[in-house]
Amino acid sequence: MGKKIKDPGLGNASAASAERMMNPNGSFNILHLNKTRRFSEAYNFLVEISWWYFFLLTFVVGFVLNAIFALIYLLIGIETITASTGNLSEDFFNAFFFSAQTFTTLGYGAMSPEGMASGIVSSFEAFFGLVVFAFITGLIYGRFSKPRAAIRFSKHIVFREFADNMAIMFRIVNNRRSIMIYPKVTVTLSLTKQNEDGEYTNSFYNLKLERKSINYLPTTWTIVHEVDKESPLSVFTKEELIKQQGEFLIMISYYDESFNQEVHQMHSYTLEELRLNYKFQKAFYYNTDGKMVLDHKLFDNIEKLNNT
Amino acid sequence: MGKKIKDPGLGNASAASAERMMNPNGSFNILHLNKTRRFSEAYNFLVEISWWYFFLLTFVVGFVLNAIFALIYLLIGIETITASTGNLSEDFFNAFFFSAQTFTTLGYGAMSPEGMASGIVSSFEAFFGLVVFAFITGLIYGRFSKPRAAIRFSKHIVFREFADNMAIMFRIVNNRRSIMIYPKVTVTLSLTKQNEDGEYTNSFYNLKLERKSINYLPTTWTIVHEVDKESPLSVFTKEELIKQQGEFLIMISYYDESFNQEVHQMHSYTLEELRLNYKFQKAFYYNTDGKMVLDHKLFDNIEKLNNT
Amino acid sequence: MGKKIKDPGLGNASAASAERMMNPNGSFNILHLNKTRRFSEAYNFLVEISWWYFFLLTFVVGFVLNAIFALIYLLIGIETITASTGNLSEDFFNAFFFSAQTFTTLGYGAMSPEGMASGIVSSFEAFFGLVVFAFITGLIYGRFSKPRAAIRFSKHIVFREFADNMAIMFRIVNNRRSIMIYPKVTVTLSLTKQNEDGEYTNSFYNLKLERKSINYLPTTWTIVHEVDKESPLSVFTKEELIKQQGEFLIMISYYDESFNQEVHQMHSYTLEELRLNYKFQKAFYYNTDGKMVLDHKLFDNIEKLNNT
Amino acid sequence: MGKKIKDPGLGNASAASAERMMNPNGSFNILHLNKTRRFSEAYNFLVEISWWYFFLLTFVVGFVLNAIFALIYLLIGIETITASTGNLSEDFFNAFFFSAQTFTTLGYGAMSPEGMASGIVSSFEAFFGLVVFAFITGLIYGRFSKPRAAIRFSKHIVFREFADNMAIMFRIVNNRRSIMIYPKVTVTLSLTKQNEDGEYTNSFYNLKLERKSINYLPTTWTIVHEVDKESPLSVFTKEELIKQQGEFLIMISYYDESFNQEVHQMHSYTLEELRLNYKFQKAFYYNTDGKMVLDHKLFDNIEKLNNT
């Protein structure tokens, strides 16, 4: 059996009920207990949530901060801003509008502070509002400029005849129009077994690939592991293989042309997901003008092989 | 015939009418079908368009957003902002100016909201306006700081005598005043042929170069591939060569001193573009003060060789 | 005795009273004399201080700048802004509020400049205020985006039996939820000795480690130096070892997934800190759902070994 | 004579009157003719000028833009903003102040636009002003975050006895408090000679160094080239050497801890600058508390050697 390696950083211990180590989106399947929260993680959180969630959060936070300042103006006395209407909810709305006009440094002036207390609070609020918008500006740029790998992995991983052996194949496509430069791939197989003492342990193998890297990835790339005699999978029959508890841990690195940085993306397929005797449908072709066409709709398509 | 390599990521299939694989500007000549659009690509789009287009877009978007808010104020009732003129278009302009004063947080106050509806809309507009300018700030910085390779490739690629053989040469110049550190070049030749079955296939070759890298590039660098016995081009006569369907795919990487990053730039010349028996005119010289002068006007100049 | 190396950049000279070379937080223990201050270091300072200190500083600076402008308005004459109250401190507060409304570009208009002097100062102040907020925006983003390694080093370094020898072990954990990619570690031992002339000199050794790198670090990693015959520490008995004057200089590099950059972190343990015959308690386990759990509270825990 | 290399990117041609190739600050001594200016170079310019120049430029540009808008308001008619004073220069100042209040989105409202023309211009000006401040914000952050190598090169390069030979030495110090990680140095010697045809040509040599890299640079590092039999300088006597026309081209690369990036810095010494029989004074020592002290004032100090 092929190149067994030391654990790649995951430890060899396992458990009967152990779930997959890596989620399909490439994150590790680990629960953190008693972790101290750090402010810098708030930034990472705000940069990684979706745009809709980000805007919702921004407006909710803005609304709440304004409401708090509105309450402070009410406490100080609405008459230090504008004439009281004699109606608390109307006064609150006026205080809220004044607060919003101050927070955003709009300052129409139809309402304006009179006296020390509202003078101090409104000066502070304007300053505070600008700092909040400095934060929002930083976050928006942080969201924009965060380099994100944009590899789309095929939904399926297939197990099919290839040359004289069987082979395991999955494919990737560039999800952006930009060029991926020097993509490199490594596939680590983790196999879980029960030893004589009844303990579950993981073994790790670096799988040999037909090609480990290409120069650029403008279309699709099918990554192939041939199950030859060297392969750790050669000891199983096709039917046995799919029943093993195991996982393909994939890491792809490339230089992203739009972010001008080296980026990494991870993905995982389990052995259970292997589709026996399927092949991928070609996703690009030349049209009548001689232009190469890449059809993203075809990317996940697989076809049953005839010989089965 | 020389070092044939696996396809560098482009696939071996071709077609009779196949266009060049790479456009001269280094982008791949590929049509994307059924590609889902991603918000992050909007950023890349806005960062890569020209400055004039960017400003035009900014002002058009600003104008349209203002007009939308103006309409909302009209719907609410112009009298909640300022006295109606009794003329709809004049009222619209007043609403538009009020909207602009709110969106930019100018807030002169000559017009100011009265009542709930315009209070809410104007508070929201000011907040929204600041978020829009946070976006613009992020985009402007993103445009500034995007590392761009600034290599200028010679308009022509020449095919001339060199030592005892023929050689293919093109040259590059640093289009910035800053220093390019450790520029490295690779040239991949793609040759398209029809096989016995009438199918068109591409073969790829890494061309051996006189020098693959230099320490820094302050002036010009002529990249030379000598067509010796090892070269995949040695099987053709000069006249045959130019008629082949083929393409030089060039990638240059270097550390850019002004952006402090490794950058890449691609370029492509087709075999048809080869200029037989021409040489490049020298583009730099010492002036009488002993200073080296680099004349960018001379960069594209080629001269017919006498021996032909 | 094992692989002695040239000093890694620290020099071989030492002194009887020499303190540790590196502080536990990874900074070098060096006093700089007669160093010219550079403006760019102010940025580094403002980016590295804590958030609370940063905000405090921001508000204090904002307050002081406003107060300075308020004094200028008083000097020009409060009546060029608003009617004098006849009371200097009240006039100062009005000037201060006007200044704040100008600095933040709030501009209610209840107070507004009349005449040349206050017109010029307020125009300048508004411009200046916006530049200050541009600074704050830049600093906030700089603070956010500064890549920081987030390795937590174990409080203790242990010295225990391992295979047939003794071994020195410490461990690290990822203090973020994100993945550390390709962490690499080097441990340099510095040993201080007195030579025949009574001078103190340092010798440096690269320690051989059980593993120098792993693929990713989702949980903890125990770094092990076995004191075999090759080890520079093999010449000492256990008891002698702890009395030596020496220091482990550790550098860990990895690609941080949240900042998309290679980051470095240094740390130092002294020989005195070695805990004899202790082992680390395991900090992760599988819960009943089959999920791996990493308990950060257990990370620093060590246990006395039974055999002693 | 030692390892002659191909030109590192500078060409072999020279001239009788040729000046040094590289300025002491590391920039190449090249005049660019007919270079098209690019907008992206404006950014590089604005990022690299000094802070004082940058602020001066910012205020001058702000002033000029405001003045232009003031003239436009005068052309439209001052009465569309505020009552005319009947005095052109006073009206201009009022227009200027109104323009400043609009450009900075201050908007006191004491002056406010009436009618179409000034409504349109002021709406545009506020929008334009915000875009200008977005630029300034981007530039300020760009200036802050630009990674700058901060190596200080010794003023002198010395030529002194070392072991059994002579050696050439210069030294560097970290001009920041942060740590330089893995500094690497290369020294290329360029020697200019006149050949039989009277043409001046440059030969280039990679000089062998005592140490090419260290792990970290907390204090000073003296870089040593020993003039042994392998050295291209061994063919000259001490007195001849100093009369040669030649230049040491130095490149230092390291990972900067404060900017978290690999940075490069270049420097050049000419052969004429060699100081015969001098040595560098040590610049760091241990104080009585056992703390290492680095005295930047001693850094450039050299001492005459006794043996001469």
GROMACS .gro file of C-alpha atoms in nm, chain A residues 18 81 158 193 255 300:
model
    6
   18ALA     CA    1  -1.667   1.073   1.390
   81ILE     CA    2  -3.339   7.133   2.034
  158VAL     CA    3  -1.644   0.993  -1.008
  193LYS     CA    4  -1.000   0.221   1.076
  255TYR     CA    5  -0.213   3.327  -0.798
  300ASP     CA    6  -2.171   1.960  -1.294
   0.00000   0.00000   0.00000
